[in-house]
PDB file of C-alpha atoms in Angstrom:
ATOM      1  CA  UNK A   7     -25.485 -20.508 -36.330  1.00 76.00           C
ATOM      2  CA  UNK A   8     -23.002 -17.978 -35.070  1.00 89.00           C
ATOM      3  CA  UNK A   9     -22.425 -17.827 -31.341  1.00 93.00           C
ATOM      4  CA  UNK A  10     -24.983 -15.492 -29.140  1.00 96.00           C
ATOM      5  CA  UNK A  11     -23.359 -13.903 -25.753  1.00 96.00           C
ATOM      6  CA  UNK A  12     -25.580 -12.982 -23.279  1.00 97.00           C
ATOM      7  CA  UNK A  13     -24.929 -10.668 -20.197  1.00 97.00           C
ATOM      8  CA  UNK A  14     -25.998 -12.117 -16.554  1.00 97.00           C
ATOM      9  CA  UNK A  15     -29.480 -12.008 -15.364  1.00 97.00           C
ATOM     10  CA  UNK A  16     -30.729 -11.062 -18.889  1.00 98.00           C
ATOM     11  CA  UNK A  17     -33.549 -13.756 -20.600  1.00 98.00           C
ATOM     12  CA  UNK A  18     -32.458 -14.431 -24.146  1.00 97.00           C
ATOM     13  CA  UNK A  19     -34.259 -16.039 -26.816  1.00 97.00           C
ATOM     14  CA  UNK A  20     -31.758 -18.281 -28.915  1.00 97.00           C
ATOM     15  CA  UNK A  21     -33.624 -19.808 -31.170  1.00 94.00           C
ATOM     16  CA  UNK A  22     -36.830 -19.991 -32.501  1.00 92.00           C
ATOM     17  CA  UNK A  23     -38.579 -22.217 -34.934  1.00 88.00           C
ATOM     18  CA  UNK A  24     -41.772 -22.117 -36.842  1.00 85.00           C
ATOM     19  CA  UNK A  25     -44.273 -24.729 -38.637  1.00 71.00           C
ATOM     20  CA  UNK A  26     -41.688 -27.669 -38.498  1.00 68.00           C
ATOM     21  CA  UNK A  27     -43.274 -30.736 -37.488  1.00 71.00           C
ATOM     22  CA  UNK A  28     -40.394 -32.649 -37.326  1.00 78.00           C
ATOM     23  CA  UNK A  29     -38.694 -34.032 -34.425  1.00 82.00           C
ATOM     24  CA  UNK A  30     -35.255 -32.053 -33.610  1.00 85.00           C
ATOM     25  CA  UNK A  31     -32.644 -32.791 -30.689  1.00 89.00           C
ATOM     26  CA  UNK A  32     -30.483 -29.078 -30.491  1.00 92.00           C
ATOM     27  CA  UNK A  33     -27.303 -29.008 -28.664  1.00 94.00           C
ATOM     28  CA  UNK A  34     -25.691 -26.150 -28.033  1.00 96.00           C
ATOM     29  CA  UNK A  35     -22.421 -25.380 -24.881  1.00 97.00           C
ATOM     30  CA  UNK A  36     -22.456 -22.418 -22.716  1.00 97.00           C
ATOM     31  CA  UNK A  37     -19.191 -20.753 -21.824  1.00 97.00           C
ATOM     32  CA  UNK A  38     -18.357 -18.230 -19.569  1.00 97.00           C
ATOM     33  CA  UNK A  39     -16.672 -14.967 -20.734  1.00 96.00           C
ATOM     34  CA  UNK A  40     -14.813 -14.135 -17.787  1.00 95.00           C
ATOM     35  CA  UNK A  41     -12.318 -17.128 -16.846  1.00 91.00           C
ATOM     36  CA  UNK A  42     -13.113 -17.219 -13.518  1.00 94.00           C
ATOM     37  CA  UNK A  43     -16.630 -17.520 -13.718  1.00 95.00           C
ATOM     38  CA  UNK A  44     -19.037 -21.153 -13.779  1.00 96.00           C
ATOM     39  CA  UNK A  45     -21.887 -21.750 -15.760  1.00 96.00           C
ATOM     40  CA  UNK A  46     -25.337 -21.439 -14.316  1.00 97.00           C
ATOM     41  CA  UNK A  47     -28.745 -20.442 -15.018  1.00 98.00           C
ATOM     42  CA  UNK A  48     -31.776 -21.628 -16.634  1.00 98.00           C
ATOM     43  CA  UNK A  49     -32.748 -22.621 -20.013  1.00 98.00           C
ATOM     44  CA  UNK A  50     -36.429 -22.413 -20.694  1.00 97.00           C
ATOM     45  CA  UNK A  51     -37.707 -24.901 -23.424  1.00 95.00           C
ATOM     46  CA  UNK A  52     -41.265 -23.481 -25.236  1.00 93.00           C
ATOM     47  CA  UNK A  53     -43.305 -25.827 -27.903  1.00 89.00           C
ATOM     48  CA  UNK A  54     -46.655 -26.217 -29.016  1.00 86.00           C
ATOM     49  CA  UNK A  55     -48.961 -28.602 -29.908  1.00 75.00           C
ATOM     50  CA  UNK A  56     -50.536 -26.386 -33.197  1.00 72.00           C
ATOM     51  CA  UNK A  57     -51.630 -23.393 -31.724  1.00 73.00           C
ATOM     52  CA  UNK A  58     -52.069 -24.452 -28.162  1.00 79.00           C
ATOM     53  CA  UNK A  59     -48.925 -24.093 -26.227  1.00 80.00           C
ATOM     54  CA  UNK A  60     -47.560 -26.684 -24.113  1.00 85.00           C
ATOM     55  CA  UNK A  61     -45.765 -25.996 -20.750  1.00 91.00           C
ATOM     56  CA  UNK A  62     -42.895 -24.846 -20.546  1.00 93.00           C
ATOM     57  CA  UNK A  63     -39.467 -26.983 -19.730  1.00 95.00           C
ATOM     58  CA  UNK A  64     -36.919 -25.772 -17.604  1.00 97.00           C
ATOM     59  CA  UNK A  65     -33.869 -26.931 -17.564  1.00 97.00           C
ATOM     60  CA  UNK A  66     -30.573 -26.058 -15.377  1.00 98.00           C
ATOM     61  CA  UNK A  67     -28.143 -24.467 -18.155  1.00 98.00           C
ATOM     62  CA  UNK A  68     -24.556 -26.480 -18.174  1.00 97.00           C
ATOM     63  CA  UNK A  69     -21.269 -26.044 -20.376  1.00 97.00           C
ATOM     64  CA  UNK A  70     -23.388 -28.841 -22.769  1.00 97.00           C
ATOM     65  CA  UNK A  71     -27.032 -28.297 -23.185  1.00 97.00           C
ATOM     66  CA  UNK A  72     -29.839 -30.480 -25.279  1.00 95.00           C
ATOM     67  CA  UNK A  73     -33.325 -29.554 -25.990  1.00 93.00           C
ATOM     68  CA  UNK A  74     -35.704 -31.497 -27.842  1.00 89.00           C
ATOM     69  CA  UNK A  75     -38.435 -30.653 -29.904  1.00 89.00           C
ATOM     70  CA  UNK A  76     -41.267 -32.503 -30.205  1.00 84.00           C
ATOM     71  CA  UNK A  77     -42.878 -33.615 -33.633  1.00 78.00           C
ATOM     72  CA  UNK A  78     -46.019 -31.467 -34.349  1.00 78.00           C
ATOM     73  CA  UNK A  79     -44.253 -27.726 -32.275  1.00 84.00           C
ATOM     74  CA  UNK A  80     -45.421 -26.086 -34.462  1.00 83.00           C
ATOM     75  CA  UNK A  81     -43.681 -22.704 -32.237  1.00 88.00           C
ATOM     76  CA  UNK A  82     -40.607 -23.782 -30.628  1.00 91.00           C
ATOM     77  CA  UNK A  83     -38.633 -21.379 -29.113  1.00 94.00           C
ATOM     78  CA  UNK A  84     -35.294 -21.865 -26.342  1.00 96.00           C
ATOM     79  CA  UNK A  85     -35.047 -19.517 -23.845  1.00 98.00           C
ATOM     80  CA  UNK A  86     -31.349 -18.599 -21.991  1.00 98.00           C
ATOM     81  CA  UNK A  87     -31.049 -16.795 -18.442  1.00 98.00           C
ATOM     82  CA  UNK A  88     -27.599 -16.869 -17.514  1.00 98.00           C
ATOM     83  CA  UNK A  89     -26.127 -15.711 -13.712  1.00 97.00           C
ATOM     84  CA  UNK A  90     -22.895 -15.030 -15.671  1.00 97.00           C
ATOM     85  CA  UNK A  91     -21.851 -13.536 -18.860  1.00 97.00           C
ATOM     86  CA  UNK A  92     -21.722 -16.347 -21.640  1.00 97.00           C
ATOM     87  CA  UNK A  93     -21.414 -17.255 -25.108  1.00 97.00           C
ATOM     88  CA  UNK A  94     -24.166 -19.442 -26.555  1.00 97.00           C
ATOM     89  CA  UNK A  95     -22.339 -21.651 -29.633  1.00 96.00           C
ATOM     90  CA  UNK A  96     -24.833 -24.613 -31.643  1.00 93.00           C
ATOM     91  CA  UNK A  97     -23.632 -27.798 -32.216  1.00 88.00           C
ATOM     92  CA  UNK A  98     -25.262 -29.497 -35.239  1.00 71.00           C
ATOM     93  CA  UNK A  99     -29.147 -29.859 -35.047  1.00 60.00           C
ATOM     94  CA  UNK A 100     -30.445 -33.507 -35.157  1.00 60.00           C
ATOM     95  CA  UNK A 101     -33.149 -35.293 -36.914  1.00 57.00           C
ATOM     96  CA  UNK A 102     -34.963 -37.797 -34.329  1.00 54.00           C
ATOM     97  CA  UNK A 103     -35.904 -40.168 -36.644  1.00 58.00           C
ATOM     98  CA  UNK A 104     -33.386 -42.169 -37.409  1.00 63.00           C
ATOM     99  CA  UNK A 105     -35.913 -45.393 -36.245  1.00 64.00           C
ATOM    100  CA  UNK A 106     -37.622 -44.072 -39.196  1.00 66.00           C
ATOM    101  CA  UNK A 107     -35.045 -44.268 -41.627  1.00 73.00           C
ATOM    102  CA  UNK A 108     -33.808 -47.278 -41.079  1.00 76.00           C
ATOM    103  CA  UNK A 109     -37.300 -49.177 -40.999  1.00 75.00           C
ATOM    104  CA  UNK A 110     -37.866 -47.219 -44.617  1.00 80.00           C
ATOM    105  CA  UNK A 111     -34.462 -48.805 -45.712  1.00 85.00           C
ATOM    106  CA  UNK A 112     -35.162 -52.262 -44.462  1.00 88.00           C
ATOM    107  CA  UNK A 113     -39.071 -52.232 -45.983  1.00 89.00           C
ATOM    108  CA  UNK A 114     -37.041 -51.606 -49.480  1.00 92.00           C
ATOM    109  CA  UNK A 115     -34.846 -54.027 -49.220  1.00 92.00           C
ATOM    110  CA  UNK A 116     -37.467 -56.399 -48.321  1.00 92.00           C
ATOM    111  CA  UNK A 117     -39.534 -55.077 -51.477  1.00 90.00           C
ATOM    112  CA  UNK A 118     -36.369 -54.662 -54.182  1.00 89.00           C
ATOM    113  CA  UNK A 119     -35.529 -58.722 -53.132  1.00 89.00           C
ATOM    114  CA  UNK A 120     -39.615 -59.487 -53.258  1.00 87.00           C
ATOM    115  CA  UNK A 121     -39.340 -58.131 -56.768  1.00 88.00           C
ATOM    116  CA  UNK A 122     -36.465 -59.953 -58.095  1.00 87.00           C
ATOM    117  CA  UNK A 123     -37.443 -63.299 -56.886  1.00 86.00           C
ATOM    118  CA  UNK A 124     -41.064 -62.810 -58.409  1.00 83.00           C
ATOM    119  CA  UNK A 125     -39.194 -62.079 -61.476  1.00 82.00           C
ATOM    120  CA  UNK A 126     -36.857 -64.763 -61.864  1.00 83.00           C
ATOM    121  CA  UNK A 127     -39.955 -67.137 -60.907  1.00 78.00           C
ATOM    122  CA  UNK A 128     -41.769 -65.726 -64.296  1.00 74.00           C
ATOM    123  CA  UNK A 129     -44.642 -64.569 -61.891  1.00 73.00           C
ATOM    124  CA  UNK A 130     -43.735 -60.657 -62.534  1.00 64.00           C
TER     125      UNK A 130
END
C-alpha cells in the first residue's frame, strides 16, 4: 500500500476490508511530518461479526501500530485521528494462522509415513 498522510484533528479511514473471513494482524508506523512534532492520537479499530457490528477498539496511535482482525469481520475497517500531521506507511499484512499450518503439515506427515509403512507391510 502506498503511504496515506493525514492532517491533525482530521478522522481518516486507512483501510478497509470486505467479506474476508480470515484472521489478519496489520501493522502499519505513524510518522510525523514536521520534525519537531510526536506522534499521538487515536486509532479506531471497526469489525463485524456478519452483518452485526462489533464495538469498536480504540487504540492510542504510536510510531508502530497493530490491529487485528478477527476471523469471520466480515467489514473491517481502521480508523486514524492524528493531533499532528502524519504519514500512515503498511508494513506487510499477516496471516494468523500459522497454528493452522503447521498442524496441517504435521497431520501429512503423519499420513504420507502411515501410507508407506502400510505399503511396505503388503496391507495397502
Amino acid at each position: 500500500m502506498k503511504p496515506i498522510e493525514i492532517k491533525a484533528g482530521k478522522r481518516t479511514r486507512i483501510l478497509r476490508t470486505f467479506s474476508n473471513s480470515l484472521a489478519m494482524r496489520y501493522r502499519f508506523s505513524a510518522k510525523p511530518l514536521k520534525k519537531d512534532d510526536k506522534i499521538s492520537g487515536k486509532v479506531e479499530v471497526k469489525g463485524s461479526n456478519w452483518l452485526f457490528p462489533r464495538k469498536a477498539i480504540i487504540q492510542k496511535l504510536e510510531a508502530n501500530n497493530q490491529a487485528n482482525k478477527r476471523a469471520w469481520d466480515t467489514f473491517y475497517s481502521i480508523y486514524v485521528t492524528p493531533e499532528c500531521d502524519i504519514k500512515i506507511t503498511f508494513s506487510r499484512s499477516r496471516l494468523r494462522l500459522k497454528p493452522l499450518f503447521i498442524a496441517a503439515a504435521i497431520a501429512i506427515i503423519i499420513l504420507a509415513v502411515a501410507l508407506v509403512w502400510l505399503g511396505k507391510n503388503g496391507q495397502l
